[in-house]
Structure formats: structure tokens, C-alpha cells
């Protein structure tokens, strides 16, 4: 028997931690996991899953209007935030139970409490109990970053937004990234007056310029207001419960809620990693090698806590690779090239590979193909909103090195198309594929 209480102790039961725990256990390891909040982590409890359910709910605002053009007699409908909120939270509860059941089925011991690292192979629970493990895996994810300014305590983050007692009539959203634009679309469709405030001059930094410009154009057409180069100065709470937001270079804005969506930072504060010699970068992220190992050989990190790519599927891949490498005798390294991503805005964005600017900087000679069109459904519905598909091709090899899309179901289409980019297929391969007609996806094989 081992001299340790466990072969593996995981801190954090989110997507990466749960995958690592159950795979390690399936390889025969004695595994424990500590979770101070709820099993399931950011994605399941307060991230992509409940957010996507809100996105589905928001889409009905336009779908119900469009249905009239398709012959349906749809009366004027009233949206009830309480019903959607409570149903979403009930689904989160159900999924949390399933995650816990998965760990139990694999005989992973779960400690529903905070754990910190007190030695390279020792953790301490909140009640003072200390446990030893041959290896410790940190999978505590990220946490919303709230800038420090007067009145910031009056703002909420993506952690609290799913629990709002009432739907705000006016909401100000700080930030220009995917979280800000997703919730802007959600609240706008629910009937709130939405203002996005960005301290810079660009939304969705890192996405292709044409695609993000198209989202900005459509969002403004839908009634979302944008304030650029407008840093927060302070928030004051008024006697009637409303908030007055003071911005640099802009007139004050009165709103019922302020959502701060200015990025996420690695959730390592207070874990004791510094004290045991784990090397952290300036953001607090654990520096790890390609095998997810930190500067302390017995301590590893996966997921957003390492600040490599902050995506749930990446955390899951890293957790799997860690468990297979360390406990399964199958050394595995995650390939971070051509990782697809999506923004569930209104309309949504899907992207994989290099943007046009990145490709020109790296490859020099590129060919760019675009299709700018109205989806068939939008045409009949009388909706002027246009989709944009963009393909980036290495001119020297004909290899497709980037796909970028905005339009209905773009992420669903992009997932399959990402396989082709990952496989290194060429523009000629796309051209040789017969179109599936009539569909939006067929535009990918008809680009000229």
C-alpha cells in the first residue's frame, strides 16, 4: 500500500478536474476531489451551460415574430424572466447531480469544501484536516475580473447574472469580449435597454476583423448601444435603487444593473501555491509544461487556471491527457493548433484557425474567399440581417488555414468544418465536395 492517503488529490470539480478524476480512477488510482462551490464548475454551474439556455430563450423573441411570416398566428407574447431563470437553475441542479453521480460511480471521494496546498504532497481542508497525495492537480478554473473603481461593489458578474431577481429594464455591460457580447444579445432580446461600455475601441479582440465588424453593425441595428474608449470612473447607487455610471469621456448613464464582463483571471488566490514553490505568472496562472506539470514535480494544473486557452473542451482534453499520461501509461500531449471557438451572440460567431491578419503576417501570400448573404429564413421573414462566411487559404499550398462565420447556426456548422481545417484540407477539397442544398452550410463549398 502507498504511504499516501490518495494517489491523486484534485482541487476543483469543474470540467477539467472531473475528467481527470474519473479517468485517473478508471486507471486504478485512488482519487479524491475537493470543491468549495458546486460540482460541475464554471461551465455547468455559472457559465456556458446556463448561458446557452438563456441564448435559446432569447432566440424566441425573433422566432415568434418571424413565425407570422410563415403562416403562424402568433399573439403578442409576454416574456417571464422568473420562469426561464428558475427552469435554467433547475437544469443546473440536475446536471450537478449527474456530475456527482459520475464521480461516485468511479469511486472518487468528494470533499465539498475548500482545500489549500500546504506542502508539495499535502492539502488542508477548511476544517483543518490534512490529507496526503502522491500527486496534486489544481483545476480551480478562472474567476471574473472586476476592475477596482469606486462603487464597483454595486456591479454583478457572470457568476451572479443567472440569479437576478428581476429582469433589469436598463443594463450596462462593461467589456468587449465574448461574455459581454453574449449577454448583450440575451438582454436585448428580452427587452432590456443594453449599453456596452468598452475602455478600448474594439470588440472581440482576436476574432477576424470583418466578422466582429459585422456583429457590431448588426448589434447596433438591433438597438444595442456602444460606448468606446470609455473607462469606468465610478458607480453611484441612487435612493430608488438605480445606478448612475460615470465614464471617462461620456455623459453619465442611469441603469438598473451593471454587468462587469472584463475578462477572467486564474483562480489561484489563497491556494498556498506560492508558499510551496509553484511558479505563477503575473496573472496568477500556474506555469506548466506540455505535460501539465508545474515547477513542483508533484503538482499539476489543467484548465483555465493555467491560462492557456480558456475553453471548457480544452480543459477536458488537458484533464484526460494528464490522467492518461500519469496513471494510464499512455503519454499524451494536447495539440492546441486550430482549436475552434464560438461566440453565442445574436447572431452567433464560429471561428477556427488564423484570421486574415494573422495569416498575412505569418504566411505572406494568402487568398481570401467570402460569402455575404441573407439566410433563406431571413429573406421570407423580411429580416435584413446578413450572414458572412470567410475562408483564409495559404496561396502557396492551397491549404485552408482559417474559417470565420457569423450567421444563424454558425457554431453548429463550424464544428464540422473545423475538422477539415484541422486535417489540413485544401480549397480544392472543399470545391470538390458536392453542396448540400438548400442550406447555409453549402456556402462553404461554393466560395469563389
mmCIF file of N, CA, C and O in Angstrom, residues 404-445:
data_model
loop_
_atom_site.group_PDB
_atom_site.id
_atom_site.type_symbol
_atom_site.label_atom_id
_atom_site.label_comp_id
_atom_site.label_asym_id
_atom_site.label_seq_id
_atom_site.Cartn_x
_atom_site.Cartn_y
_atom_site.Cartn_z
ATOM 1 N N UNK A 404 -14.087 31.584 -40.736
ATOM 2 C CA UNK A 404 -14.722 32.523 -39.817
ATOM 3 C C UNK A 404 -16.134 32.784 -40.309
ATOM 4 O O UNK A 404 -16.341 33.099 -41.486
ATOM 5 N N UNK A 405 -17.112 32.668 -39.408
ATOM 6 C CA UNK A 405 -18.506 32.731 -39.813
ATOM 7 C C UNK A 405 -19.321 33.511 -38.798
ATOM 8 O O UNK A 405 -19.101 33.400 -37.597
ATOM 9 N N UNK A 406 -20.278 34.286 -39.289
ATOM 10 C CA UNK A 406 -21.299 34.881 -38.439
ATOM 11 C C UNK A 406 -22.623 34.718 -39.152
ATOM 12 O O UNK A 406 -22.756 35.030 -40.336
ATOM 13 N N UNK A 407 -23.598 34.194 -38.426
ATOM 14 C CA UNK A 407 -24.902 33.959 -39.013
ATOM 15 C C UNK A 407 -25.623 32.874 -38.244
ATOM 16 O O UNK A 407 -25.051 32.264 -37.327
ATOM 17 N N UNK A 408 -26.872 32.591 -38.593
ATOM 18 C CA UNK A 408 -27.627 31.550 -37.890
ATOM 19 C C UNK A 408 -26.895 30.218 -37.881
ATOM 20 O O UNK A 408 -26.377 29.774 -38.907
ATOM 21 N N UNK A 409 -26.824 29.607 -36.709
ATOM 22 C CA UNK A 409 -26.227 28.272 -36.538
ATOM 23 C C UNK A 409 -24.758 28.199 -36.929
ATOM 24 O O UNK A 409 -24.232 27.114 -37.195
ATOM 25 N N UNK A 410 -24.065 29.336 -36.958
ATOM 26 C CA UNK A 410 -22.651 29.331 -37.354
ATOM 27 C C UNK A 410 -21.809 28.360 -36.517
ATOM 28 O O UNK A 410 -20.985 27.624 -37.076
ATOM 29 N N UNK A 411 -21.959 28.306 -35.172
ATOM 30 C CA UNK A 411 -21.140 27.347 -34.418
ATOM 31 C C UNK A 411 -21.413 25.896 -34.779
ATOM 32 O O UNK A 411 -20.492 25.072 -34.796
ATOM 33 N N UNK A 412 -22.677 25.568 -35.059
ATOM 34 C CA UNK A 412 -23.019 24.190 -35.413
ATOM 35 C C UNK A 412 -22.350 23.797 -36.732
ATOM 36 O O UNK A 412 -21.846 22.676 -36.884
ATOM 37 N N UNK A 413 -22.342 24.717 -37.687
ATOM 38 C CA UNK A 413 -21.709 24.449 -38.984
ATOM 39 C C UNK A 413 -20.193 24.411 -38.839
ATOM 40 O O UNK A 413 -19.511 23.552 -39.414
ATOM 41 N N UNK A 414 -19.661 25.332 -38.056
ATOM 42 C CA UNK A 414 -18.211 25.468 -37.908
ATOM 43 C C UNK A 414 -17.589 24.231 -37.286
ATOM 44 O O UNK A 414 -16.465 23.859 -37.638
ATOM 45 N N UNK A 415 -18.295 23.570 -36.356
ATOM 46 C CA UNK A 415 -17.714 22.397 -35.699
ATOM 47 C C UNK A 415 -17.308 21.338 -36.715
ATOM 48 O O UNK A 415 -16.208 20.783 -36.648
ATOM 49 N N UNK A 416 -18.170 21.066 -37.676
ATOM 50 C CA UNK A 416 -17.829 20.072 -38.697
ATOM 51 C C UNK A 416 -16.748 20.600 -39.632
ATOM 52 O O UNK A 416 -15.822 19.873 -40.009
ATOM 53 N N UNK A 417 -16.850 21.875 -40.005
ATOM 54 C CA UNK A 417 -15.857 22.454 -40.909
ATOM 55 C C UNK A 417 -14.480 22.510 -40.262
ATOM 56 O O UNK A 417 -13.459 22.443 -40.966
ATOM 57 N N UNK A 418 -14.430 22.632 -38.930
ATOM 58 C CA UNK A 418 -13.147 22.682 -38.230
ATOM 59 C C UNK A 418 -12.353 21.398 -38.420
ATOM 60 O O UNK A 418 -11.115 21.416 -38.367
ATOM 61 N N UNK A 419 -13.043 20.290 -38.642
ATOM 62 C CA UNK A 419 -12.350 19.021 -38.888
ATOM 63 C C UNK A 419 -11.502 19.138 -40.149
ATOM 64 O O UNK A 419 -10.358 18.667 -40.199
ATOM 65 N N UNK A 420 -12.056 19.780 -41.158
ATOM 66 C CA UNK A 420 -11.324 19.936 -42.415
ATOM 67 C C UNK A 420 -10.092 20.809 -42.232
ATOM 68 O O UNK A 420 -9.020 20.516 -42.775
ATOM 69 N N UNK A 421 -10.227 21.887 -41.455
ATOM 70 C CA UNK A 421 -9.074 22.753 -41.206
ATOM 71 C C UNK A 421 -8.029 22.007 -40.393
ATOM 72 O O UNK A 421 -6.828 22.080 -40.677
ATOM 73 N N UNK A 422 -8.475 21.292 -39.384
ATOM 74 C CA UNK A 422 -7.545 20.520 -38.546
ATOM 75 C C UNK A 422 -6.817 19.467 -39.378
ATOM 76 O O UNK A 422 -5.627 19.188 -39.158
ATOM 77 N N UNK A 423 -7.504 18.894 -40.349
ATOM 78 C CA UNK A 423 -6.912 17.835 -41.178
ATOM 79 C C UNK A 423 -6.010 18.395 -42.274
ATOM 80 O O UNK A 423 -5.361 17.630 -42.989
ATOM 81 N N UNK A 424 -5.986 19.719 -42.425
ATOM 82 C CA UNK A 424 -5.121 20.324 -43.430
ATOM 83 C C UNK A 424 -5.651 20.226 -44.842
ATOM 84 O O UNK A 424 -4.868 20.237 -45.809
ATOM 85 N N UNK A 425 -6.973 20.161 -44.996
ATOM 86 C CA UNK A 425 -7.541 20.037 -46.338
ATOM 87 C C UNK A 425 -7.375 21.340 -47.122
ATOM 88 O O UNK A 425 -7.161 22.406 -46.557
ATOM 89 N N UNK A 426 -7.483 21.236 -48.419
ATOM 90 C CA UNK A 426 -7.229 22.368 -49.308
ATOM 91 C C UNK A 426 -8.537 22.969 -49.808
ATOM 92 O O UNK A 426 -9.616 22.365 -49.677
ATOM 93 N N UNK A 427 -8.397 24.145 -50.417
ATOM 94 C CA UNK A 427 -9.566 24.768 -51.046
ATOM 95 C C UNK A 427 -10.114 23.852 -52.127
ATOM 96 O O UNK A 427 -11.345 23.748 -52.313
ATOM 97 N N UNK A 428 -9.233 23.141 -52.823
ATOM 98 C CA UNK A 428 -9.687 22.212 -53.866
ATOM 99 C C UNK A 428 -10.537 21.094 -53.273
ATOM 100 O O UNK A 428 -11.488 20.618 -53.905
ATOM 101 N N UNK A 429 -10.210 20.657 -52.041
ATOM 102 C CA UNK A 429 -11.019 19.628 -51.372
ATOM 103 C C UNK A 429 -12.423 20.150 -51.075
ATOM 104 O O UNK A 429 -13.413 19.415 -51.226
ATOM 105 N N UNK A 430 -12.503 21.400 -50.638
ATOM 106 C CA UNK A 430 -13.825 21.999 -50.419
ATOM 107 C C UNK A 430 -14.585 22.097 -51.736
ATOM 108 O O UNK A 430 -15.773 21.759 -51.814
ATOM 109 N N UNK A 431 -13.888 22.547 -52.792
ATOM 110 C CA UNK A 431 -14.532 22.719 -54.089
ATOM 111 C C UNK A 431 -15.042 21.387 -54.647
ATOM 112 O O UNK A 431 -16.057 21.341 -55.366
ATOM 113 N N UNK A 432 -14.345 20.309 -54.330
ATOM 114 C CA UNK A 432 -14.717 19.000 -54.862
ATOM 115 C C UNK A 432 -15.891 18.366 -54.118
ATOM 116 O O UNK A 432 -16.422 17.340 -54.556
ATOM 117 N N UNK A 433 -16.285 18.977 -53.021
ATOM 118 C CA UNK A 433 -17.393 18.448 -52.222
ATOM 119 C C UNK A 433 -18.715 18.982 -52.754
ATOM 120 O O UNK A 433 -18.898 20.193 -52.912
ATOM 121 N N UNK A 434 -19.644 18.081 -53.037
ATOM 122 C CA UNK A 434 -20.946 18.480 -53.563
ATOM 123 C C UNK A 434 -21.726 19.229 -52.482
ATOM 124 O O UNK A 434 -21.748 18.832 -51.316
ATOM 125 N N UNK A 435 -22.372 20.311 -52.868
ATOM 126 C CA UNK A 435 -23.138 21.128 -51.927
ATOM 127 C C UNK A 435 -24.379 20.394 -51.446
ATOM 128 O O UNK A 435 -24.985 19.601 -52.178
ATOM 129 N N UNK A 436 -24.746 20.672 -50.205
ATOM 130 C CA UNK A 436 -25.991 20.166 -49.644
ATOM 131 C C UNK A 436 -27.004 21.313 -49.721
ATOM 132 O O UNK A 436 -26.904 22.294 -48.979
ATOM 133 N N UNK A 437 -27.944 21.173 -50.639
ATOM 134 C CA UNK A 437 -28.827 22.296 -50.996
ATOM 135 C C UNK A 437 -30.284 21.970 -50.667
ATOM 136 O O UNK A 437 -30.719 20.832 -50.855
ATOM 137 N N UNK A 438 -31.053 22.945 -50.199
ATOM 138 C CA UNK A 438 -30.646 24.298 -49.794
ATOM 139 C C UNK A 438 -30.246 24.317 -48.314
ATOM 140 O O UNK A 438 -30.975 23.836 -47.449
ATOM 141 N N UNK A 439 -29.091 24.877 -48.066
ATOM 142 C CA UNK A 439 -28.602 25.026 -46.697
ATOM 143 C C UNK A 439 -27.675 26.231 -46.643
ATOM 144 O O UNK A 439 -27.174 26.677 -47.681
ATOM 145 N N UNK A 440 -27.464 26.739 -45.451
ATOM 146 C CA UNK A 440 -26.469 27.808 -45.298
ATOM 147 C C UNK A 440 -25.069 27.255 -45.410
ATOM 148 O O UNK A 440 -24.166 27.887 -45.945
ATOM 149 N N UNK A 441 -24.858 26.027 -44.910
ATOM 150 C CA UNK A 441 -23.534 25.423 -44.883
ATOM 151 C C UNK A 441 -22.958 25.220 -46.285
ATOM 152 O O UNK A 441 -21.734 25.179 -46.454
ATOM 153 N N UNK A 442 -23.816 25.109 -47.284
ATOM 154 C CA UNK A 442 -23.322 24.864 -48.641
ATOM 155 C C UNK A 442 -22.437 26.010 -49.141
ATOM 156 O O UNK A 442 -21.626 25.816 -50.067
ATOM 157 N N UNK A 443 -22.575 27.204 -48.552
ATOM 158 C CA UNK A 443 -21.758 28.322 -48.969
ATOM 159 C C UNK A 443 -20.272 28.010 -48.816
ATOM 160 O O UNK A 443 -19.427 28.547 -49.548
ATOM 161 N N UNK A 444 -19.909 27.127 -47.876
ATOM 162 C CA UNK A 444 -18.514 26.787 -47.649
ATOM 163 C C UNK A 444 -17.872 26.064 -48.823
ATOM 164 O O UNK A 444 -16.655 26.114 -49.001
ATOM 165 N N UNK A 445 -18.677 25.369 -49.615
ATOM 166 C CA UNK A 445 -18.118 24.630 -50.766
ATOM 167 C C UNK A 445 -18.424 25.338 -52.089
ATOM 168 O O UNK A 445 -18.156 24.782 -53.157
#
